[in-house]
Amino acid sequence: MVTELNIKEVPQKQLGINPKKFILWLFMVSIVMVFAALTSGFIVRQAEGNWLIYELPSQLWVSTVILLISSLTAHWALKAAQNNNSLQTKLGLWVTLGLGLVFLSTQFWVWEILVQHNVYLVGNPGGSFLYVLMGVHGFHLISGLIYIIIMLAKSYRANKVSDIQFQLSLSTTYWHFLDGLWIYLYVFLIIYH
Amino acid sequence: MSTAHLDNFTDEMEHDDHDHHEQSFISKYIFSQDHKVIAKQFLISGIIWAIIGGLLSVIFRLQLGFPDMDMAWLRPLLGQWINIDAATGLGKLDTEFYLALVTMHGTIMVFFVLTAGLSGTFSNFLIPLQIGARDMASGFMNMLSYWFFFASSMIMFASFFISTGPASGSWVIYPPLSALPQSMSGAGLGMTLWLVAMALFIVSTLLGGINYIATIINLRTDGMSFTKLPLTIWAFFLTAIIGLLSFPVLLSAALLLILDRSFGTSFYLSEIYIGGEALPNMGGSPILFQHLFWFLGHPEVYIVLLPSLGITSEIISTNSRKPIFGYKAMIGSMMAIAILSFVVWAHHMFVSGMNPFAGSIFMLLTLIIAVPSAIKAFNYITTLWKGNIIFTPAMMFSIGLVSFFISGGVTGIFLGNAALDIQLHDTYFVTAHFHLVMGSAAFFGMIAGVYHWFPKMFGRMMDRKLGYIHFWTSFIGIYLIFFPMHYIGIAGFPRRYYSFTNFDAFSTFTDLNAFISVAAIATFVAQLIFVFNFFYSIFKGKRATQNPWDSTTLEWTTPIEPGHGNWPGPIPKVYRWPYDYSKPGAKEDFIMQTVPYAQTPESNLPHEQELAGLEGKDDNAIKVD
């Protein structure tokens, strides 16, 4: 009993996770709230009727798979950095960057298909919401790409890639988050469109 | 253990680096990353905004109290917003500018003064000092937070100087008024600037809030567990969490509004005729905006109020020389308020045509908030009960807050009632209610905080006598303004009307309206006493001692004017909770948080005595280690 108290009452070091990692998590929480607002607005507005019904373009499957693969390559880059494998790290980051760009152009392609099916940004909110959800996600994805470009630059400047593994773990976490966010949006759209 | 020592060691090394590094004026006072300087920047910006916001209210109170007055003398200030009547030669306030005044008064006071000015000042200043940290988790983000706020301020301020005037659709910017630039002059460029300014403001709040949470979670000193945190920190912590969850929602709402305004979408617009012409917008829902807005809007009132409640908990306990009554109950009720604040937003929308069943659920949830609020009020009173009360100006303002919190909170129970709200909605009763419970109460908390922590901020004391004059004039003045407003509201006066002289039913209240206006002007003038006292004391105030209020928390262990890094030596460790006032048997009537139980055998309770024995043992253990 006595020894137990001994451990408890000595002023203890208050250590949680790394502050920078924690800040990133809080930042992601605020992004989640942006999309929570948009998707619940979607549901509320849809419940009022007068809602444009259309088929979700099947090409969204393509973009979803591309983004999933990019998550894998991002993870591969991080693992390589932890093993101090410079070449694989850079390659992984380049591939992730490329796949991110392909994802964005696929999303744009989906918009063109939507226009062909007479679903526009301007018009019934049923269509507008799809553009807004994809657009705001795309905007965040661009921020993720910029983050990856910064990490690429760092990987070329670093003496050892294992030096940047912490920063790389932050950017990878953010990239996985953007991937997960898109999966959420896609599942949401499949259920509610 | 050795790693902990090493960490401390590197901390100090870094700190020494800071000391030797000569900072230029710009990096020290302007683009500073030091939390104390950023806090002062927020405070002074907040004071400037409060003066502007107050001045706006004086102008529209002149219009409401004295509708026949010749306002030509205001032309040098307002220019074209005073219309000179060709026939009589009398100057009249422009009707649309009146709406702009009301809108900007609300926006400035809610966001720029009581959110940025209050949280920005005290969260920044007190979090690192009271938890024992060198600075915020990210000084750079903290600096960005201020400069985003500054940019937002500049844009909002610039909107006063455009020919169509600032935003005028009220601070809640309901569409379609705010979504259609052709609806009124203030819905044009003024509204665009409002939206841009608020978007920047949200970024600033999020950067600040994320930093506050990360700092409190990660950078507490040794021994500072969550149950030893001062209530101020608990309040700032919960406020930051509420802000983190609610402000992004306003950003989404604003984004859809911007798309409606500038890109022709129809999220909030449907089947509208304007000037006899049908607009192409179809299928939108203005109620959707109200839902999104109030999902931020209601938590926002707690973002405004909670920091003040935290500040006054600290001040009332210190100046009653008694531990705060119900420390854990205070934390619990703040948590309850924080959670409930997210599930009551629709009580602002009882008359929007919502389902009456949903209305009764929101009514029930709203009324539940009365429970934690009452717990807090009772705890304040029981802390004061039989205390050795020291009436410093900060203490007077804190007790004033309790008074406003109760008298304004009681009317909240009326308004939370879906049936009563049909009569009271959008009347002066609502204005009176929230100006007391949220406006004045939060404002008094902020002022109390300034009086209390001024010695720590500037190393000097504010003048006491001027503080007392400021308190009594403000306290009496605020009741004289807002108490009569309840009657006017029950009589059915709607908010935001330019003039009531056209309605016979309201003519009996002409004198009362004039009375309110006089009280408002007098209260505004009384605030100038504070402004003078504040700026005079920065330069000429009496020198402060290290712990002028005999308080127990960590900030009073720093030097009188703490430098960059806050503590010159190692960061102090914490052994006890922050409210050991008037402990039976103790030599003095307060024991600092940094005093170990081993040093106070005369006042220790039996279980603390047991801990005291162990502290000694452990010190030996560390030496052996």
PDB file of N, CA and C in Angstrom, chain A residues 46-112:
ATOM      1  N   GLN A  46     -32.289  17.258 -47.656  1.00  0.00           N
ATOM      2  CA  GLN A  46     -32.901  16.179 -48.417  1.00  0.00           C
ATOM      3  C   GLN A  46     -34.264  15.794 -47.826  1.00  0.00           C
ATOM      4  N   ALA A  47     -34.361  15.860 -46.489  1.00  0.00           N
ATOM      5  CA  ALA A  47     -35.596  15.468 -45.811  1.00  0.00           C
ATOM      6  C   ALA A  47     -36.749  16.407 -46.167  1.00  0.00           C
ATOM      7  N   GLU A  48     -36.412  17.608 -46.659  1.00  0.00           N
ATOM      8  CA  GLU A  48     -37.480  18.554 -46.985  1.00  0.00           C
ATOM      9  C   GLU A  48     -38.092  18.300 -48.359  1.00  0.00           C
ATOM     10  N   GLY A  49     -37.579  17.337 -49.113  1.00  0.00           N
ATOM     11  CA  GLY A  49     -38.132  17.032 -50.434  1.00  0.00           C
ATOM     12  C   GLY A  49     -37.598  17.952 -51.515  1.00  0.00           C
ATOM     13  N   ASN A  50     -38.219  17.873 -52.725  1.00  0.00           N
ATOM     14  CA  ASN A  50     -37.760  18.658 -53.878  1.00  0.00           C
ATOM     15  C   ASN A  50     -36.263  18.448 -54.075  1.00  0.00           C
ATOM     16  N   TRP A  51     -35.898  17.183 -54.278  1.00  0.00           N
ATOM     17  CA  TRP A  51     -34.486  16.803 -54.276  1.00  0.00           C
ATOM     18  C   TRP A  51     -34.162  16.123 -55.592  1.00  0.00           C
ATOM     19  N   LEU A  52     -33.116  16.573 -56.235  1.00  0.00           N
ATOM     20  CA  LEU A  52     -32.726  16.006 -57.519  1.00  0.00           C
ATOM     21  C   LEU A  52     -32.168  14.596 -57.316  1.00  0.00           C
ATOM     22  N   ILE A  53     -32.754  13.619 -58.014  1.00  0.00           N
ATOM     23  CA  ILE A  53     -32.244  12.242 -57.887  1.00  0.00           C
ATOM     24  C   ILE A  53     -31.492  11.877 -59.156  1.00  0.00           C
ATOM     25  N   TYR A  54     -30.313  11.353 -59.010  1.00  0.00           N
ATOM     26  CA  TYR A  54     -29.483  10.991 -60.164  1.00  0.00           C
ATOM     27  C   TYR A  54     -28.592   9.830 -59.762  1.00  0.00           C
ATOM     28  N   GLU A  55     -28.012   9.178 -60.771  1.00  0.00           N
ATOM     29  CA  GLU A  55     -27.086   8.073 -60.506  1.00  0.00           C
ATOM     30  C   GLU A  55     -25.716   8.633 -60.157  1.00  0.00           C
ATOM     31  N   LEU A  56     -25.083   8.089 -59.122  1.00  0.00           N
ATOM     32  CA  LEU A  56     -23.685   8.465 -58.847  1.00  0.00           C
ATOM     33  C   LEU A  56     -22.816   7.892 -59.964  1.00  0.00           C
ATOM     34  N   PRO A  57     -21.955   8.688 -60.583  1.00  0.00           N
ATOM     35  CA  PRO A  57     -21.099   8.148 -61.645  1.00  0.00           C
ATOM     36  C   PRO A  57     -20.249   6.997 -61.105  1.00  0.00           C
ATOM     37  N   SER A  58     -20.202   5.893 -61.855  1.00  0.00           N
ATOM     38  CA  SER A  58     -19.460   4.726 -61.364  1.00  0.00           C
ATOM     39  C   SER A  58     -17.957   4.991 -61.366  1.00  0.00           C
ATOM     40  N   GLN A  59     -17.539   6.051 -62.085  1.00  0.00           N
ATOM     41  CA  GLN A  59     -16.116   6.373 -62.116  1.00  0.00           C
ATOM     42  C   GLN A  59     -15.581   6.733 -60.721  1.00  0.00           C
ATOM     43  N   LEU A  60     -16.478   7.038 -59.784  1.00  0.00           N
ATOM     44  CA  LEU A  60     -16.009   7.338 -58.417  1.00  0.00           C
ATOM     45  C   LEU A  60     -15.300   6.130 -57.813  1.00  0.00           C
ATOM     46  N   TRP A  61     -15.681   4.925 -58.276  1.00  0.00           N
ATOM     47  CA  TRP A  61     -14.961   3.735 -57.805  1.00  0.00           C
ATOM     48  C   TRP A  61     -13.479   3.833 -58.144  1.00  0.00           C
ATOM     49  N   VAL A  62     -13.227   4.284 -59.391  1.00  0.00           N
ATOM     50  CA  VAL A  62     -11.837   4.382 -59.854  1.00  0.00           C
ATOM     51  C   VAL A  62     -11.051   5.298 -58.934  1.00  0.00           C
ATOM     52  N   SER A  63     -11.620   6.504 -58.679  1.00  0.00           N
ATOM     53  CA  SER A  63     -10.859   7.454 -57.853  1.00  0.00           C
ATOM     54  C   SER A  63     -10.667   6.908 -56.446  1.00  0.00           C
ATOM     55  N   THR A  64     -11.682   6.199 -55.932  1.00  0.00           N
ATOM     56  CA  THR A  64     -11.562   5.657 -54.573  1.00  0.00           C
ATOM     57  C   THR A  64     -10.415   4.651 -54.499  1.00  0.00           C
ATOM     58  N   VAL A  65     -10.350   3.768 -55.487  1.00  0.00           N
ATOM     59  CA  VAL A  65      -9.278   2.763 -55.477  1.00  0.00           C
ATOM     60  C   VAL A  65      -7.917   3.440 -55.600  1.00  0.00           C
ATOM     61  N   ILE A  66      -7.820   4.460 -56.477  1.00  0.00           N
ATOM     62  CA  ILE A  66      -6.541   5.176 -56.633  1.00  0.00           C
ATOM     63  C   ILE A  66      -6.088   5.765 -55.305  1.00  0.00           C
ATOM     64  N   LEU A  67      -7.053   6.377 -54.590  1.00  0.00           N
ATOM     65  CA  LEU A  67      -6.677   7.018 -53.323  1.00  0.00           C
ATOM     66  C   LEU A  67      -6.256   5.972 -52.295  1.00  0.00           C
ATOM     67  N   LEU A  68      -6.953   4.813 -52.308  1.00  0.00           N
ATOM     68  CA  LEU A  68      -6.580   3.742 -51.370  1.00  0.00           C
ATOM     69  C   LEU A  68      -5.153   3.272 -51.634  1.00  0.00           C
ATOM     70  N   ILE A  69      -4.817   3.111 -52.928  1.00  0.00           N
ATOM     71  CA  ILE A  69      -3.449   2.666 -53.251  1.00  0.00           C
ATOM     72  C   ILE A  69      -2.440   3.715 -52.798  1.00  0.00           C
ATOM     73  N   SER A  70      -2.797   5.001 -52.966  1.00  0.00           N
ATOM     74  CA  SER A  70      -1.850   6.053 -52.572  1.00  0.00           C
ATOM     75  C   SER A  70      -1.580   6.005 -51.071  1.00  0.00           C
ATOM     76  N   SER A  71      -2.594   5.597 -50.300  1.00  0.00           N
ATOM     77  CA  SER A  71      -2.378   5.447 -48.860  1.00  0.00           C
ATOM     78  C   SER A  71      -1.336   4.366 -48.592  1.00  0.00           C
ATOM     79  N   LEU A  72      -1.430   3.282 -49.369  1.00  0.00           N
ATOM     80  CA  LEU A  72      -0.455   2.201 -49.200  1.00  0.00           C
ATOM     81  C   LEU A  72       0.953   2.683 -49.539  1.00  0.00           C
ATOM     82  N   THR A  73       1.074   3.442 -50.645  1.00  0.00           N
ATOM     83  CA  THR A  73       2.416   3.897 -51.027  1.00  0.00           C
ATOM     84  C   THR A  73       2.956   4.889 -50.002  1.00  0.00           C
ATOM     85  N   ALA A  74       2.065   5.720 -49.430  1.00  0.00           N
ATOM     86  CA  ALA A  74       2.516   6.663 -48.400  1.00  0.00           C
ATOM     87  C   ALA A  74       3.055   5.887 -47.198  1.00  0.00           C
ATOM     88  N   HIS A  75       2.356   4.824 -46.856  1.00  0.00           N
ATOM     89  CA  HIS A  75       2.789   4.018 -45.722  1.00  0.00           C
ATOM     90  C   HIS A  75       4.140   3.340 -46.023  1.00  0.00           C
ATOM     91  N   TRP A  76       4.263   2.906 -47.280  1.00  0.00           N
ATOM     92  CA  TRP A  76       5.519   2.262 -47.714  1.00  0.00           C
ATOM     93  C   TRP A  76       6.674   3.262 -47.575  1.00  0.00           C
ATOM     94  N   ALA A  77       6.447   4.516 -47.971  1.00  0.00           N
ATOM     95  CA  ALA A  77       7.493   5.542 -47.856  1.00  0.00           C
ATOM     96  C   ALA A  77       7.892   5.740 -46.400  1.00  0.00           C
ATOM     97  N   LEU A  78       6.896   5.749 -45.520  1.00  0.00           N
ATOM     98  CA  LEU A  78       7.203   5.950 -44.100  1.00  0.00           C
ATOM     99  C   LEU A  78       8.029   4.787 -43.561  1.00  0.00           C
ATOM    100  N   LYS A  79       7.615   3.552 -43.924  1.00  0.00           N
ATOM    101  CA  LYS A  79       8.354   2.376 -43.447  1.00  0.00           C
ATOM    102  C   LYS A  79       9.803   2.420 -43.942  1.00  0.00           C
ATOM    103  N   ALA A  80       9.944   2.829 -45.223  1.00  0.00           N
ATOM    104  CA  ALA A  80      11.293   2.900 -45.797  1.00  0.00           C
ATOM    105  C   ALA A  80      12.136   3.924 -45.046  1.00  0.00           C
ATOM    106  N   ALA A  81      11.518   5.049 -44.674  1.00  0.00           N
ATOM    107  CA  ALA A  81      12.267   6.083 -43.943  1.00  0.00           C
ATOM    108  C   ALA A  81      12.699   5.552 -42.591  1.00  0.00           C
ATOM    109  N   GLN A  82      11.819   4.745 -41.958  1.00  0.00           N
ATOM    110  CA  GLN A  82      12.179   4.197 -40.653  1.00  0.00           C
ATOM    111  C   GLN A  82      13.359   3.227 -40.782  1.00  0.00           C
ATOM    112  N   ASN A  83      13.443   2.557 -41.943  1.00  0.00           N
ATOM    113  CA  ASN A  83      14.592   1.667 -42.183  1.00  0.00           C
ATOM    114  C   ASN A  83      15.753   2.397 -42.830  1.00  0.00           C
ATOM    115  N   ASN A  84      15.619   3.723 -42.926  1.00  0.00           N
ATOM    116  CA  ASN A  84      16.659   4.566 -43.507  1.00  0.00           C
ATOM    117  C   ASN A  84      16.979   4.186 -44.960  1.00  0.00           C
ATOM    118  N   ASN A  85      15.944   3.841 -45.700  1.00  0.00           N
ATOM    119  CA  ASN A  85      16.122   3.517 -47.113  1.00  0.00           C
ATOM    120  C   ASN A  85      15.704   4.735 -47.939  1.00  0.00           C
ATOM    121  N   SER A  86      16.686   5.528 -48.330  1.00  0.00           N
ATOM    122  CA  SER A  86      16.418   6.816 -48.957  1.00  0.00           C
ATOM    123  C   SER A  86      15.685   6.654 -50.287  1.00  0.00           C
ATOM    124  N   LEU A  87      16.150   5.712 -51.083  1.00  0.00           N
ATOM    125  CA  LEU A  87      15.582   5.561 -52.429  1.00  0.00           C
ATOM    126  C   LEU A  87      14.101   5.208 -52.362  1.00  0.00           C
ATOM    127  N   GLN A  88      13.777   4.211 -51.525  1.00  0.00           N
ATOM    128  CA  GLN A  88      12.377   3.781 -51.433  1.00  0.00           C
ATOM    129  C   GLN A  88      11.491   4.882 -50.864  1.00  0.00           C
ATOM    130  N   THR A  89      12.043   5.656 -49.906  1.00  0.00           N
ATOM    131  CA  THR A  89      11.256   6.745 -49.332  1.00  0.00           C
ATOM    132  C   THR A  89      10.864   7.734 -50.418  1.00  0.00           C
ATOM    133  N   LYS A  90      11.877   8.175 -51.186  1.00  0.00           N
ATOM    134  CA  LYS A  90      11.608   9.165 -52.228  1.00  0.00           C
ATOM    135  C   LYS A  90      10.658   8.600 -53.269  1.00  0.00           C
ATOM    136  N   LEU A  91      10.906   7.350 -53.655  1.00  0.00           N
ATOM    137  CA  LEU A  91      10.043   6.724 -54.652  1.00  0.00           C
ATOM    138  C   LEU A  91       8.597   6.673 -54.138  1.00  0.00           C
ATOM    139  N   GLY A  92       8.456   6.248 -52.867  1.00  0.00           N
ATOM    140  CA  GLY A  92       7.115   6.158 -52.282  1.00  0.00           C
ATOM    141  C   GLY A  92       6.410   7.498 -52.283  1.00  0.00           C
ATOM    142  N   LEU A  93       7.168   8.544 -51.938  1.00  0.00           N
ATOM    143  CA  LEU A  93       6.555   9.877 -51.904  1.00  0.00           C
ATOM    144  C   LEU A  93       6.168  10.328 -53.315  1.00  0.00           C
ATOM    145  N   TRP A  94       7.061  10.081 -54.283  1.00  0.00           N
ATOM    146  CA  TRP A  94       6.753  10.478 -55.664  1.00  0.00           C
ATOM    147  C   TRP A  94       5.505   9.760 -56.160  1.00  0.00           C
ATOM    148  N   VAL A  95       5.417   8.461 -55.876  1.00  0.00           N
ATOM    149  CA  VAL A  95       4.253   7.700 -56.342  1.00  0.00           C
ATOM    150  C   VAL A  95       2.985   8.225 -55.666  1.00  0.00           C
ATOM    151  N   THR A  96       3.085   8.490 -54.362  1.00  0.00           N
ATOM    152  CA  THR A  96       1.921   9.022 -53.646  1.00  0.00           C
ATOM    153  C   THR A  96       1.473  10.344 -54.264  1.00  0.00           C
ATOM    154  N   LEU A  97       2.461  11.199 -54.528  1.00  0.00           N
ATOM    155  CA  LEU A  97       2.154  12.489 -55.136  1.00  0.00           C
ATOM    156  C   LEU A  97       1.461  12.295 -56.478  1.00  0.00           C
ATOM    157  N   GLY A  98       2.013  11.385 -57.271  1.00  0.00           N
ATOM    158  CA  GLY A  98       1.420  11.120 -58.591  1.00  0.00           C
ATOM    159  C   GLY A  98       0.004  10.592 -58.478  1.00  0.00           C
ATOM    160  N   LEU A  99      -0.190   9.628 -57.584  1.00  0.00           N
ATOM    161  CA  LEU A  99      -1.527   9.054 -57.424  1.00  0.00           C
ATOM    162  C   LEU A  99      -2.511  10.111 -56.916  1.00  0.00           C
ATOM    163  N   GLY A 100      -2.024  11.009 -56.048  1.00  0.00           N
ATOM    164  CA  GLY A 100      -2.888  12.095 -55.562  1.00  0.00           C
ATOM    165  C   GLY A 100      -3.357  12.957 -56.723  1.00  0.00           C
ATOM    166  N   LEU A 101      -2.427  13.256 -57.637  1.00  0.00           N
ATOM    167  CA  LEU A 101      -2.793  14.080 -58.796  1.00  0.00           C
ATOM    168  C   LEU A 101      -3.773  13.328 -59.699  1.00  0.00           C
ATOM    169  N   VAL A 102      -3.526  12.027 -59.869  1.00  0.00           N
ATOM    170  CA  VAL A 102      -4.453  11.231 -60.687  1.00  0.00           C
ATOM    171  C   VAL A 102      -5.834  11.230 -60.044  1.00  0.00           C
ATOM    172  N   PHE A 103      -5.868  11.104 -58.720  1.00  0.00           N
ATOM    173  CA  PHE A 103      -7.158  11.133 -58.014  1.00  0.00           C
ATOM    174  C   PHE A 103      -7.895  12.433 -58.329  1.00  0.00           C
ATOM    175  N   LEU A 104      -7.167  13.568 -58.208  1.00  0.00           N
ATOM    176  CA  LEU A 104      -7.814  14.860 -58.436  1.00  0.00           C
ATOM    177  C   LEU A 104      -8.355  14.953 -59.859  1.00  0.00           C
ATOM    178  N   SER A 105      -7.559  14.446 -60.835  1.00  0.00           N
ATOM    179  CA  SER A 105      -8.062  14.558 -62.212  1.00  0.00           C
ATOM    180  C   SER A 105      -9.229  13.610 -62.438  1.00  0.00           C
ATOM    181  N   THR A 106      -9.246  12.462 -61.733  1.00  0.00           N
ATOM    182  CA  THR A 106     -10.409  11.576 -61.846  1.00  0.00           C
ATOM    183  C   THR A 106     -11.655  12.276 -61.295  1.00  0.00           C
ATOM    184  N   GLN A 107     -11.478  12.976 -60.162  1.00  0.00           N
ATOM    185  CA  GLN A 107     -12.621  13.701 -59.594  1.00  0.00           C
ATOM    186  C   GLN A 107     -13.133  14.726 -60.598  1.00  0.00           C
ATOM    187  N   PHE A 108     -12.208  15.394 -61.287  1.00  0.00           N
ATOM    188  CA  PHE A 108     -12.600  16.400 -62.265  1.00  0.00           C
ATOM    189  C   PHE A 108     -13.338  15.738 -63.426  1.00  0.00           C
ATOM    190  N   TRP A 109     -12.850  14.571 -63.801  1.00  0.00           N
ATOM    191  CA  TRP A 109     -13.487  13.783 -64.848  1.00  0.00           C
ATOM    192  C   TRP A 109     -14.931  13.451 -64.441  1.00  0.00           C
ATOM    193  N   VAL A 110     -15.119  13.083 -63.164  1.00  0.00           N
ATOM    194  CA  VAL A 110     -16.462  12.784 -62.653  1.00  0.00           C
ATOM    195  C   VAL A 110     -17.363  14.010 -62.791  1.00  0.00           C
ATOM    196  N   TRP A 111     -16.808  15.198 -62.523  1.00  0.00           N
ATOM    197  CA  TRP A 111     -17.604  16.428 -62.676  1.00  0.00           C
ATOM    198  C   TRP A 111     -18.061  16.581 -64.127  1.00  0.00           C
ATOM    199  N   GLU A 112     -17.147  16.285 -65.062  1.00  0.00           N
ATOM    200  CA  GLU A 112     -17.523  16.410 -66.476  1.00  0.00           C
ATOM    201  C   GLU A 112     -18.646  15.438 -66.825  1.00  0.00           C
TER     202      GLU A 112
END
